[in-house]
Coordinates of C-alpha atoms in Angstrom, one line a residue:
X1050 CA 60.1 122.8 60.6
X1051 CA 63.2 122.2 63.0
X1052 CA 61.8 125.3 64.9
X1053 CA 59.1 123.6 66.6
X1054 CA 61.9 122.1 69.2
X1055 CA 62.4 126.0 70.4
X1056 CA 58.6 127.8 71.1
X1057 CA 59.2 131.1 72.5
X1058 CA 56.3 132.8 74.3
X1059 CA 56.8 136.0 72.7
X1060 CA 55.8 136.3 69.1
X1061 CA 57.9 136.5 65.9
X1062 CA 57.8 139.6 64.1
X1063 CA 58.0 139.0 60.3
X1064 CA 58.5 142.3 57.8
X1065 CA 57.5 141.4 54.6
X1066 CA 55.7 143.9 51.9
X1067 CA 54.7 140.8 49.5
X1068 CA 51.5 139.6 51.5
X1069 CA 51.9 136.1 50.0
X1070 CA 55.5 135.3 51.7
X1071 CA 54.2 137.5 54.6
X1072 CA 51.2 134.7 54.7
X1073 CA 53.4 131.5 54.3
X1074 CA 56.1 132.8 56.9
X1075 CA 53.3 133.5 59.3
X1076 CA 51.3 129.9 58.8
X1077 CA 54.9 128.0 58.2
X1078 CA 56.0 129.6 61.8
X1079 CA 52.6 129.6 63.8
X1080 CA 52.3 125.8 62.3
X1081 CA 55.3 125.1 64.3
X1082 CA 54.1 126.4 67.5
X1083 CA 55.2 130.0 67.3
X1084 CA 53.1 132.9 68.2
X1085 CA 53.8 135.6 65.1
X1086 CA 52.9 139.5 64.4
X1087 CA 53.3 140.2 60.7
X1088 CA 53.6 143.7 59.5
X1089 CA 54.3 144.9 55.7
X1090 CA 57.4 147.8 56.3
X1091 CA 60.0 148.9 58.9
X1092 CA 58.0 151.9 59.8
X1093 CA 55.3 149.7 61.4
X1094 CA 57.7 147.2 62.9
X1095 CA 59.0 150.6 65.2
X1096 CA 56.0 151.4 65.8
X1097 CA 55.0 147.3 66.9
X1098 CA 58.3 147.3 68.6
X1099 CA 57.4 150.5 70.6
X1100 CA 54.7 148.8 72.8
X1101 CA 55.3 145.2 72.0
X1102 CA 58.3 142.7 73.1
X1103 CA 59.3 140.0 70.6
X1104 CA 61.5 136.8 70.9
X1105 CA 63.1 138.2 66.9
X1106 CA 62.5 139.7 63.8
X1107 CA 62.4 137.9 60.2
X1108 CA 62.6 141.0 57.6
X1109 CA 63.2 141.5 53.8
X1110 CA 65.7 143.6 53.2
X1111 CA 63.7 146.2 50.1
X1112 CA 60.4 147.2 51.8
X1113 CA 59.1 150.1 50.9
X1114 CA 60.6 153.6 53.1
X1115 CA 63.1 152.1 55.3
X1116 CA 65.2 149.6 54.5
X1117 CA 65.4 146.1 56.0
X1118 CA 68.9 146.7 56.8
X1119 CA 68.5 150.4 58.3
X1120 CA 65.8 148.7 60.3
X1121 CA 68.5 146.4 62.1
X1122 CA 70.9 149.1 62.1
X1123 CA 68.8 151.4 63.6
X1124 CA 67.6 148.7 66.2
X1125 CA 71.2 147.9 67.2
X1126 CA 72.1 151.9 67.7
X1127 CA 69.4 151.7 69.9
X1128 CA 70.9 148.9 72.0
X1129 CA 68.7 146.3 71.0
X1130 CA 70.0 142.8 71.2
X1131 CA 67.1 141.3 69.4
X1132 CA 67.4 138.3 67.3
X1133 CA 67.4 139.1 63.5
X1134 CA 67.2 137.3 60.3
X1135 CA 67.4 139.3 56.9
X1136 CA 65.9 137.7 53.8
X1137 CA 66.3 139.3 50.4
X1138 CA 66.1 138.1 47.0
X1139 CA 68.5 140.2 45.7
X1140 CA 71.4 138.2 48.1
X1141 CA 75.3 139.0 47.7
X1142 CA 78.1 138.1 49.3
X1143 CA 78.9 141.6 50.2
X1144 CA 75.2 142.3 51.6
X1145 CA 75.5 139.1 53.3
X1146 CA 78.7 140.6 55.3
X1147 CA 77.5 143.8 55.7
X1148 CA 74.5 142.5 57.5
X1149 CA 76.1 140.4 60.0
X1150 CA 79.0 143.0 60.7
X1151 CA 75.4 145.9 61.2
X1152 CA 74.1 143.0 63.9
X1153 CA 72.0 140.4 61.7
X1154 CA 71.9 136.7 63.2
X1155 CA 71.5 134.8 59.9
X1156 CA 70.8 136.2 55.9
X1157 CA 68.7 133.9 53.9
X1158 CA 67.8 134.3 50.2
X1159 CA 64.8 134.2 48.2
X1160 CA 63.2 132.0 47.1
X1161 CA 62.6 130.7 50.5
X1162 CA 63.7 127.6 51.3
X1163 CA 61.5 126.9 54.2
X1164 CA 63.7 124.1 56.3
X1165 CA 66.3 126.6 56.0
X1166 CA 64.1 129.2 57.1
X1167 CA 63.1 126.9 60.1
X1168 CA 66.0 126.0 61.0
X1169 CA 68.0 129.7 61.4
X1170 CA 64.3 130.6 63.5
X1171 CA 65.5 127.7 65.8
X1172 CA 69.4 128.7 65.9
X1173 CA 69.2 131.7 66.4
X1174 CA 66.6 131.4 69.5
X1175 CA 68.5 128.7 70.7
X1176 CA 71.8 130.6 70.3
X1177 CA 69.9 133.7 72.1
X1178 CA 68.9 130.9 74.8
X1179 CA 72.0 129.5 75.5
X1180 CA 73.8 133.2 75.4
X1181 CA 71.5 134.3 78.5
X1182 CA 72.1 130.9 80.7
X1183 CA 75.3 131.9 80.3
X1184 CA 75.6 135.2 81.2
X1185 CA 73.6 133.6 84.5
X1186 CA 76.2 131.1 85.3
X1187 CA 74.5 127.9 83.9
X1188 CA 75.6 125.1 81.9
X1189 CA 73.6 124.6 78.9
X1190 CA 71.9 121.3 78.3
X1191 CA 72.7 119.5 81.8
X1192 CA 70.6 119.9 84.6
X1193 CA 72.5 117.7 87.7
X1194 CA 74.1 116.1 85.5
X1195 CA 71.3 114.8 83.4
X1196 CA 71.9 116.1 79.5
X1197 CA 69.4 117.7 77.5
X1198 CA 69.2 120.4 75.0
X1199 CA 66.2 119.7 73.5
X1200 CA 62.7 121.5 74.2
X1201 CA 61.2 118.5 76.2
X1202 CA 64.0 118.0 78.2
X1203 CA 64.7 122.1 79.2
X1204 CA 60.9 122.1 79.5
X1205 CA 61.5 119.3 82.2
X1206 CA 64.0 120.6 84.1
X1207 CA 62.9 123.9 84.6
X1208 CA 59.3 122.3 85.9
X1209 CA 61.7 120.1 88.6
X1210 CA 63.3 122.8 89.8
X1211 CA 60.1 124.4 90.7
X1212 CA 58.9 121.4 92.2
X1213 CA 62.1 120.3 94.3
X1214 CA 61.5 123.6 96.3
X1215 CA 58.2 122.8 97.5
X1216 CA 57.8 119.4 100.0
X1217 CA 55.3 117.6 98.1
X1218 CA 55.5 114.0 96.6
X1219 CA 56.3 113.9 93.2
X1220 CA 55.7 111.2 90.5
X1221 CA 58.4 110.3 87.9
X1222 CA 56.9 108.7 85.0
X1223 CA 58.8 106.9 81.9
X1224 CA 60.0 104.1 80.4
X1225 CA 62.3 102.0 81.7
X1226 CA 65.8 103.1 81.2
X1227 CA 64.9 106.9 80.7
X1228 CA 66.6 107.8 84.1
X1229 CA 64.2 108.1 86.9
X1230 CA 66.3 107.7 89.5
X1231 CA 68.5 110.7 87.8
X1232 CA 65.8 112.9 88.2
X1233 CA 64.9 112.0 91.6
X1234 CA 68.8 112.9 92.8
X1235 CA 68.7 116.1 90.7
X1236 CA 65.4 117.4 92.5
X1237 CA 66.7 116.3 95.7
X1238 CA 69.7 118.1 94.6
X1239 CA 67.5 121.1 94.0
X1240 CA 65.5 121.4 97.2
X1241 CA 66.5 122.4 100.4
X1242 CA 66.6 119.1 101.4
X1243 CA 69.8 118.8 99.6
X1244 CA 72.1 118.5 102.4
X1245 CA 70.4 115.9 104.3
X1246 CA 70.2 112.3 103.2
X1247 CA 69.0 110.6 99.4
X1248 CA 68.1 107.2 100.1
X1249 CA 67.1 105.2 96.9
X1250 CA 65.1 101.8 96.8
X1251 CA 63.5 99.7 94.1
X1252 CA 60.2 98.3 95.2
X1253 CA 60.5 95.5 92.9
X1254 CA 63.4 93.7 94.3
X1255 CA 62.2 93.7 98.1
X1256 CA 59.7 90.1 98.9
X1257 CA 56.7 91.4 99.6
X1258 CA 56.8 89.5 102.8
X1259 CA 60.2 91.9 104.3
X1260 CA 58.4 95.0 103.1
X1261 CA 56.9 96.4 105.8
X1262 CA 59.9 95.9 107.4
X1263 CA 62.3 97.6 104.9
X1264 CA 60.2 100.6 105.2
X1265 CA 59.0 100.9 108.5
X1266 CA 61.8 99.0 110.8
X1267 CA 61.0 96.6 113.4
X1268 CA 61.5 95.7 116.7
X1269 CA 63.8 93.0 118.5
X1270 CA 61.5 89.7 118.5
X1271 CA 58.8 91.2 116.6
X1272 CA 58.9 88.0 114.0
X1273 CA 61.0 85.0 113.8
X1274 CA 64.9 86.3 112.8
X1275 CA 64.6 89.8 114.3
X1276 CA 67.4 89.3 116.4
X1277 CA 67.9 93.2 117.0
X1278 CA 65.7 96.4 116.6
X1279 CA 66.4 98.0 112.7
X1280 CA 65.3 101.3 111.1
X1281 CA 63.5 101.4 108.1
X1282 CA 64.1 102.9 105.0
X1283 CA 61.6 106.4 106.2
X1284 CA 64.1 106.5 109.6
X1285 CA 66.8 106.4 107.1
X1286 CA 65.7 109.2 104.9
X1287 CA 64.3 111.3 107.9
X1288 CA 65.2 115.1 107.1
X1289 CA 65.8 114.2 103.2
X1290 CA 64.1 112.3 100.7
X1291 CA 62.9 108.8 99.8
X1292 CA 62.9 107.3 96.4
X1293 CA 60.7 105.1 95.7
X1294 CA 61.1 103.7 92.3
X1295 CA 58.6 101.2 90.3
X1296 CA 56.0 102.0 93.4
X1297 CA 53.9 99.7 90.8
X1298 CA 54.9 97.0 92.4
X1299 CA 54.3 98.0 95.9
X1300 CA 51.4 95.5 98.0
X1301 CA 48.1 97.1 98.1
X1302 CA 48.6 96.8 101.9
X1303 CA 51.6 98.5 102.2
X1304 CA 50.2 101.4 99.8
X1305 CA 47.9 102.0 102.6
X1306 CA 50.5 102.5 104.7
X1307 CA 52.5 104.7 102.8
X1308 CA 49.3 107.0 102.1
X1309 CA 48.8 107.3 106.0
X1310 CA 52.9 108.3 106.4
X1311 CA 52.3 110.8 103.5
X1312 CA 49.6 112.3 105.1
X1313 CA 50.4 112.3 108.8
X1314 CA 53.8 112.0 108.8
X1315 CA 54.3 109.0 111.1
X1316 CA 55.1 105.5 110.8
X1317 CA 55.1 102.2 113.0
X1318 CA 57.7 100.0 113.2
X1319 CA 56.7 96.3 112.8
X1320 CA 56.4 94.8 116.2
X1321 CA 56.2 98.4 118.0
X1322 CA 53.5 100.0 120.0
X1323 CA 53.9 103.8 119.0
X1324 CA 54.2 105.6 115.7
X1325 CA 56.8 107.6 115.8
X1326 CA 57.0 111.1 113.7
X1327 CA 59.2 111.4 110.6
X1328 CA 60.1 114.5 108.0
X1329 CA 60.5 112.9 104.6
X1330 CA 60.2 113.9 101.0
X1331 CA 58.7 111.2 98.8
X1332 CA 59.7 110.9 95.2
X1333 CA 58.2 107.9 93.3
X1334 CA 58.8 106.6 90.2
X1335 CA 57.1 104.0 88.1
X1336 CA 57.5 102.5 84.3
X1337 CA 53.5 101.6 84.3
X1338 CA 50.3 103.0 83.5
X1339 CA 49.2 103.4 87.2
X1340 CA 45.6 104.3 86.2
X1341 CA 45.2 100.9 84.3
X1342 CA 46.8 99.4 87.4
X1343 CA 43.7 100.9 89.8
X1344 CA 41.4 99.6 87.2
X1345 CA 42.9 96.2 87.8
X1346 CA 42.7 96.6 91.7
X1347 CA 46.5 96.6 91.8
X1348 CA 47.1 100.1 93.0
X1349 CA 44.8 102.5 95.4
X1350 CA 43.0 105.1 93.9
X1351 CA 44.0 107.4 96.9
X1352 CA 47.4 107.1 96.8
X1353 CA 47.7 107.6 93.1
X1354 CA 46.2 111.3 93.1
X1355 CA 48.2 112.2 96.3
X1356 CA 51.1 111.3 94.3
X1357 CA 50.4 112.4 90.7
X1358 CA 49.4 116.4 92.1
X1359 CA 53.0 116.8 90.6
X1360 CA 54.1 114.2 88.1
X1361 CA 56.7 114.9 85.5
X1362 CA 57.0 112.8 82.5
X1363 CA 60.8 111.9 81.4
X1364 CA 60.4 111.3 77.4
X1365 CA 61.6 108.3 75.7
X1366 CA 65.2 108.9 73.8
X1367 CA 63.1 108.7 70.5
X1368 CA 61.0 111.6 71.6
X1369 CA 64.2 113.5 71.9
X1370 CA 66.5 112.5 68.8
X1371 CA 68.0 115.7 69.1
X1372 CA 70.0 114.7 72.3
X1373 CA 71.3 111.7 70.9
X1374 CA 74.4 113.3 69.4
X1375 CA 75.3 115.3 72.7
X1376 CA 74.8 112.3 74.9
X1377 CA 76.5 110.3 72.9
X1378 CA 79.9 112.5 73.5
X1379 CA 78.9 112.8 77.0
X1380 CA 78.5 109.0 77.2
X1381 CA 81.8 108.5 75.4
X1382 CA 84.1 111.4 77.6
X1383 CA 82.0 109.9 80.9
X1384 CA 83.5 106.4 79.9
X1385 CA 87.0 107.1 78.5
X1386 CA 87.9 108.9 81.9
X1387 CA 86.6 106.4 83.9
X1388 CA 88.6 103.5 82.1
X1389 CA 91.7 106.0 81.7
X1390 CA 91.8 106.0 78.0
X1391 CA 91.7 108.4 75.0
X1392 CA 88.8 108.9 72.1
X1393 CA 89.7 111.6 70.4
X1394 CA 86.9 110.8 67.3
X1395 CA 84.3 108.8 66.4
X1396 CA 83.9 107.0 63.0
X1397 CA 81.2 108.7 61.0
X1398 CA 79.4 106.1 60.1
X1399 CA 79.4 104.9 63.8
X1400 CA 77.6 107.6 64.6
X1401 CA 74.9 107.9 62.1
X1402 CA 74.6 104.7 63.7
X1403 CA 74.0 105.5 67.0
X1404 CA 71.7 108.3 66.0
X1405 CA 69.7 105.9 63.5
X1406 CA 68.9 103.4 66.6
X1407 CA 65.5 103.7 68.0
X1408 CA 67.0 102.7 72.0
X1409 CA 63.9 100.9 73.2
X1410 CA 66.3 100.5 76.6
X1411 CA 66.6 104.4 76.4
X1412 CA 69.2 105.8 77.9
X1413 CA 69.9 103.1 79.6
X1414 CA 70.7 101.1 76.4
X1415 CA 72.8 103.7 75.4
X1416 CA 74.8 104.0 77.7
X1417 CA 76.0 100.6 77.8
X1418 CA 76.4 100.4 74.3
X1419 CA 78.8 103.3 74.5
X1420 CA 80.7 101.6 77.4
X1421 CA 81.2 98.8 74.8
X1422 CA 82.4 100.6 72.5
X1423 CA 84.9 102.7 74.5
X1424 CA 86.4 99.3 75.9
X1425 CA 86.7 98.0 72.8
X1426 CA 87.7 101.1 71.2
X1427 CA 91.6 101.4 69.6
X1428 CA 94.2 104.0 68.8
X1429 CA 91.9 106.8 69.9
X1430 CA 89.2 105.8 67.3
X1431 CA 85.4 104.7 68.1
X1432 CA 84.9 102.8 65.2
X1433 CA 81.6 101.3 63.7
X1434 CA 83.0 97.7 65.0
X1435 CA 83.0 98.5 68.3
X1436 CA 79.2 98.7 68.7
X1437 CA 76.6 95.9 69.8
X1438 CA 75.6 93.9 67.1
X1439 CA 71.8 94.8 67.3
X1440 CA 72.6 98.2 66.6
X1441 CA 75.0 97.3 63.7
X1442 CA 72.8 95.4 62.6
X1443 CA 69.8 97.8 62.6
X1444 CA 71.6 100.0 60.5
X1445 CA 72.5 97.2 58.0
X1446 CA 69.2 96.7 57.6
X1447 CA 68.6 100.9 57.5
X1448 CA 70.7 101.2 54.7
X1449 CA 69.8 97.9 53.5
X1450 CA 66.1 99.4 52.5
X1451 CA 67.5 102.6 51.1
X1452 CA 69.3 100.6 48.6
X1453 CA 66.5 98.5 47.7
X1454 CA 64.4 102.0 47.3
X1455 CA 67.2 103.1 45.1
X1456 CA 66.9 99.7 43.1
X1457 CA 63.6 99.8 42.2
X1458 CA 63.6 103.4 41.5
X1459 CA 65.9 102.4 38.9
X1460 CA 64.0 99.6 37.1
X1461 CA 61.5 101.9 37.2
X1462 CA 63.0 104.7 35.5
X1463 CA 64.5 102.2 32.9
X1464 CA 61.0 100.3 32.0
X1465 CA 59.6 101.3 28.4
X1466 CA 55.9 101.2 29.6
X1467 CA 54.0 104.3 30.1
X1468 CA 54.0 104.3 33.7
X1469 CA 53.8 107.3 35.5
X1470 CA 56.9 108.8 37.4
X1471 CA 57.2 108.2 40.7
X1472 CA 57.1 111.7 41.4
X1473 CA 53.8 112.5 39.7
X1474 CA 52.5 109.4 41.6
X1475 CA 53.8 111.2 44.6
X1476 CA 52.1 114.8 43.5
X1477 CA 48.0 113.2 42.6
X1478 CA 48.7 111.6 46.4
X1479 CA 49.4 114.5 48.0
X1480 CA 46.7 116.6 46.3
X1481 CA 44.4 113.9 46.7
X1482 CA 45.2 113.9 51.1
X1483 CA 45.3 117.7 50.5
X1484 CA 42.0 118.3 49.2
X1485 CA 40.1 115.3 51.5
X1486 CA 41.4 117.6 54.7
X1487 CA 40.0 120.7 53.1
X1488 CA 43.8 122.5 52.8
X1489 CA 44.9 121.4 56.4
X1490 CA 48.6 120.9 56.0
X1491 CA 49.2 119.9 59.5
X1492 CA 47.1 117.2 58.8
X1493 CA 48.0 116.3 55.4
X1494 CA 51.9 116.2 56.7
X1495 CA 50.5 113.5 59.4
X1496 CA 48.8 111.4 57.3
X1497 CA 51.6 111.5 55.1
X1498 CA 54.3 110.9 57.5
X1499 CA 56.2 113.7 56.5
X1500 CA 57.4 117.4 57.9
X1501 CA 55.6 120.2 57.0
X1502 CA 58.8 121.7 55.7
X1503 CA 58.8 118.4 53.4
X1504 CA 55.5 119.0 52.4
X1505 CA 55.5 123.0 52.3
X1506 CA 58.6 122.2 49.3
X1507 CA 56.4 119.6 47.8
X1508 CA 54.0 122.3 46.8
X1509 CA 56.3 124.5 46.3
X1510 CA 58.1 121.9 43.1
X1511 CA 54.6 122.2 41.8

């Protein structure tokens, strides 16, 4: 159900006087992470709505006393903004308009067709969403400059902006690619901190040997080459913050040191006699599993719960498929500017393309892809030719098995033998999954690999 990418923590109401769609609206909607309140006429959704706050209503439109429709009507005399969906299976055009011009959000007919049903639930909470960010001055689905509409991503910039106000360490976590460092500029960005300086470093591309140094500073003379006194990397970032990214790859020696700076908030330069006091935010990042790493005696135990207090996970792109689209036009206006040239469309099946591809670089991969593709890009057009050839080729071999399904659908349907249908094959399986998880659809949908929109229509064919 697309509404599972939008949970609200108020509940749905639903109106509905036939307790069987009352029942399947309720499961369908709590089944996608939804909190619900069902009630079976408009008189008891006033009364519901008296005492309790919902994030919107779903209501037939014949109920028995009030109507549906006078039930929106009389909400929206009352100055209520709250989302609503009217469902009827007596649809017309003209009750269709005469609902939205009363205040309705979306009409859907009966029978229910429950992807449709999920997926004006998630508009019109989304739309709701968006409305109120807004009216507050915000710009929907980018946070710093990082875009992302879907739930995962809002969920995680709304956690790092309660975390950039606070001084403690955070931990970035995510694959490589997902845009760590990103992050770590937006939270700086965020805190009060903001003003004073970011400095960035990758862990992995200093020698072990010149660490100490990096971070700390030395003294004149203090080894063979240190001509002068330097700063380190903590004087640097004194007053702001230090990112630390792929602190996997940090010495075991130097994590000690780091762990005593976090805690006391002073460092020693190599080759010096006195520590010296320092005011800076630490925010690392890593692409490993850092609790396998302490199992391995490659990272301290210590350091890893002083920094993982407040961790925040950035999801891989094929977590968030729903991005994909938005960044890509991002990506695409980002890179046109910057090489002073013009897209004014894309070539659809360039971008089923791009949406298809499962980016195991992430963002990352995107991105360049996207740069290619602008550069090579002609007469305003981003055309299916201007991708990489690993993700032209991935969707060759996309559509490649979809034609081959097709195929032997075909020779199937053409054989005289009394095989079964494909489709009654399909029905015996999913009863059979059905019945072995004693009615669980959530379960029988994940065994099957399948929505439970898919399945919920499934049953419904039967």
């Amino acid at each position: 159900m697309t509404g599972s990418h939008t949970q609200s923590d108020l509940p749905i109401l639903v109106v509905e006087d036939d307790a069987a769609i009352l029942e399947l609206l309720e499961e369908e909607l709590q089944e996608a992470g939804y909190k619900t309140l069902g009630v079976s006429s408009a008189e008891e959704a006033m009364l519901t709505l008296s005492h309790s706050e919902v994030a919107m209503i779903i209501s037939d439109v014949r109920l028995p006393g009030m109507s549906g429709m006078q039930l929106l009507e009389q909400l929206r005399q009352e100055g209520s903004r709250v989302g609503f969906i009217v469902i009827t299976a007596f649809g017309t055009i003209d009750q269709a308009v005469e609902a939205l011009k009363i205040g309705a959000d979306d009409f859907l007919t009966k029978p229910l067709d429950l992807e449709s049903v999920g997926e004006a639930v998630y508009r019109v909470l989304e739309n709701r969403r968006l409305a109120e960010r807004f009216q507050q001055g915000e710009s929907p689905g980018h946070f710093h400059g990082i875009v992302g509409e879907s739930e995962t991503m809002q969920a995680l910039f709304h956690d790092a902006a309660r975390l950039a106000k606070s001084d403690a360490p955070i931990l970035i976590l995510g694959e490589s690619g997902t845009g760590k460092e990103l992050l770590a500029r937006a939270i700086h960005a965020e805190s009060p901190r903001a003003a004073e300086p970011f400095i960035a470093v990758n862990c992995a591309s200093i020698p072990s040997e010149l660490m100490e140094s990096e971070f700390f500073g030395h003294v004149k003379g203090a080894f063979t080459g240190a001509s002068d006194s330097r700063q380190g990397l903590f004087q640097a970032a004194n007053g702001g913050s230090l990112f630390l990214d792929e602190i996997g790859e940090m010495s075991p020696g130097l994590q000690a040191k780091l762990l005593r700076a976090l805690q006391e908030k002073m460092v020693k330069a190599v080759g010096a006699e006195k520590e010296e006091s320092v005011d800076v935010r630490i925010i690392a990042a890593t692409h490993r599993d850092l609790e396998q790493e302490i199992e391995s005696g490659n990272f301290r135990s210590d350091l890893f719960y002083r920094l993982e207090t407040f961790s925040l996970r950035i999801p891989p792109l094929r977590e968030r498929q729903g991005d994909i689209e938005r960044l890509v036009s991002a990506l695409i206006e980002k890179h046109a500017t910057a090489q002073g040239k013009r897209i004014e469309s894309v070539e659809p099946v360039a971008l089923q393309t791009l949406l298809d591809y499962p980016y195991p670089g992430n963002v990352r991969e995107l991105e360049n892809a996207i740069m290619r593709a602008v550069t090579l890009a002609e007469e305003g057009l981003l055309s299916h030719a201007d991708l990489p050839e690993r993700i032209r080729q991935h969707g060759q071999e996309q559509r490649g098995v979809v034609r081959q399904i097709e195929a032997g659908s075909a020779l199937v349907a053409r054989s005289q033998q009394s095989w079964p249908s494909l489709e009654e094959v399909e029905k015996r399986y999913i009863q059979k999954v059905l019945e072995a998880t004693g009615g669980n659809k959530r379960r029988t949908a994940d065994i099957l690999g399948i929505a439970r929109r898919t399945l919920y229509r499934r049953l419904e064919e039967d």
